Amino acid sequence: MSSLSLPGFARDAHGKPIIGTTPEDLYAYGHLIRSSELLVLDQFSRGLVSGTTHTCLGQEICAMAVVRALTHPEDAALSNHRNHGHFLTYSGEFVGLVAEIMGRAAGACGGRGGSQHLVWRHFHSNGVQGGMTGIGAGLALARKRQGSGAIVAAMIGDGTLGQGLLYEAMNLASVWSVPYLVVVENNGISQTTEPHQNLGGDIQARGAAFGLQTWRLDDADPAFCEQAAAVVAQVRESQRPGFLVIDTRRMGPHSKGDDLRDEAVLAAIRARDPLVAMGQRLPDAVRAGIEARNAVFLDAVREVANASPEAVYDDAPEHIFDRAGELQGAQPTYPIVAASSSVRLGINAALNHLLATYPETLLLGEDLHDPYGGAFKVTQGLSSAYPGRVISTPISEAGITGAAIGLALDGFRPILEIMFADFLSLCMDQLYNHAVKFPGVFPQVAVPLIVRTPSGGRRGYGPTHSQSPENIFTSVPGLTVLFGSQRHDVARLLVDAARRWPYPTLFLEHKLLYGETMDSGDYEVLAADPDDLAAHLFPTLLRRRPDVDLTIVTYGGMLPVVEEAALRLEDEEELRVDIVVPSLLSPLPRRTLLAHLLNSERVVIAEESHHEFGIGAEIAACLLEAGFAGQAFRIGTPPVPIASARSLERQILPDADRLIEDILDNLY
């Protein structure tokens, strides 16, 4: 970071500025923040900044008040798109912020995050409204479990009160009784929308409804910062969640030039300006001295940021996975699973082993506790054996996904169960915009998260409990997707995912395989190409036949269907069939698959998921790009809802009869 010293302020042992509550300190630091915001806007006008930015002009004192009071070294601050004041108060990195917004190498995040997406120690910000609130609940749970006395503060705007995730997060914080302060910066305008158009009821009552301690303050009150510090102290002392509403006003536009408010409204906001009022409490000479000192500092900030070269990758990244992270630490031990164990018992044994061996392992999900043990009994017995570490949660898929991300950010190894894979749609923002973005944008941040979920149909559960959504999630950059079969050692797959692959991972389990016996049969492990990320950890299996006529690629719950079809093709049609079964769907082990598939004359990819834009399409594209001269085609589920009636479901999902018919139609 920058070597520039903050004018008039010391830092604590961890680099955070020490800002008192005297008018001189508050005006001096607030003036630094405002001057830096004006500098950024000036850089825009000079064509030195691209993209967008959201300044906190008029809200500097509001932005400082809570963050300056986060004095414990493990206190965390979470922010949003209007994050500059929070970031500067937490980090003091003025050069880092300005250079980051300019896209320069000296930026706080090397130009990868820009204005909205910043990390500095325990400060995280993201541009999705309310997206950090569930993560904050997880970070606060981590601090409660660690007993550090630290707290988490999440800053949101009043516009975020329309986001459902916020209420899931507040409920989690209340149920778990964690040290979590939700701060609503109520500036009275949601981009361009007035509160009467988007806000019903009372703001403060929202916190009280969840049993949170609630407060309402005004940043124009001369005692505001002392009052905010008292709120932080109360949350810290009680180690319980709180909800603080701060009435403030945004003086600038939403971003750069989209302010549609009447001039009379803006004039009233300028007349109210808490920073100007703070400065007027100082003698003129003191105020002038502060402003002159800050001007010199900001000139130096501009000079250093301008001199920094544009941010450039040494090599443009092709993925977020750091190869050194694949085998981090010692190779784990594995559970001893009886030879006749079912897939369900194998997964249960893996979870038991992880809980017994690694104290940072936590399980979260709905109805995991005994005697129920989860909807498919996968966690049966574990809550009794490990009290407090198997956490049955509210029905809040987005919220608990965010909480699991927060736990992962803070050193835990959470394994989250989503009751049905269909409900992953409720988790999408947390996975797509948060879990995979953090390690992708901030290389120093790890999110070792596993999301387990039962997938697939053939049980008559109907349109919203029978889907196989892996084709959606393999398209999420940076999300690892695993789907084992009864021929894989699923216990080993899960342990390796939990201990040797520190990236967000979706671990799919087909419902019909839970009762199947784990048995590798006559399958061998296909040699993993060393250039295929994680292919050696999550193997591809091969059932090999001599003088093969046809190779079928499949995975997960389609394998029993494919095995039945292959047996009948061999017995009835005298066709010799190889079966290739990857457990790793993303990142796809392309080279490992191609090494075998390119030797086949005919390749069929069979999947239970909708085959349009699916796994089969990707494998077929790989074959085409590699110059495959043979015949390749896909068999899967058509793009229609899965009916509940078993007779209708059988017509939709591909079975052995359908596979045989389609294969023979394509061969002859």
Coordinates of N, CA and C in Angstrom, one line a residue, residues 470-477:
E470 N -27.6 -29.1 -12.6 CA -26.1 -29.0 -12.7 C -25.7 -28.2 -13.9
N471 N -26.5 -28.2 -15.0 CA -26.1 -27.4 -16.2 C -26.1 -25.9 -16.0
I472 N -27.0 -25.5 -15.0 CA -27.0 -24.1 -14.6 C -25.7 -23.7 -13.9
F473 N -25.3 -24.6 -12.9 CA -24.3 -24.2 -12.0 C -22.9 -24.5 -12.6
T474 N -22.8 -25.3 -13.6 CA -21.5 -25.5 -14.2 C -21.1 -24.2 -15.1
S475 N -22.1 -23.4 -15.3 CA -21.9 -22.2 -16.1 C -21.4 -21.0 -15.2
V476 N -21.4 -21.2 -13.9 CA -20.9 -20.2 -13.0 C -19.4 -20.2 -12.9
P477 N -18.7 -19.2 -13.4 CA -17.2 -19.2 -13.4 C -16.7 -19.3 -11.9

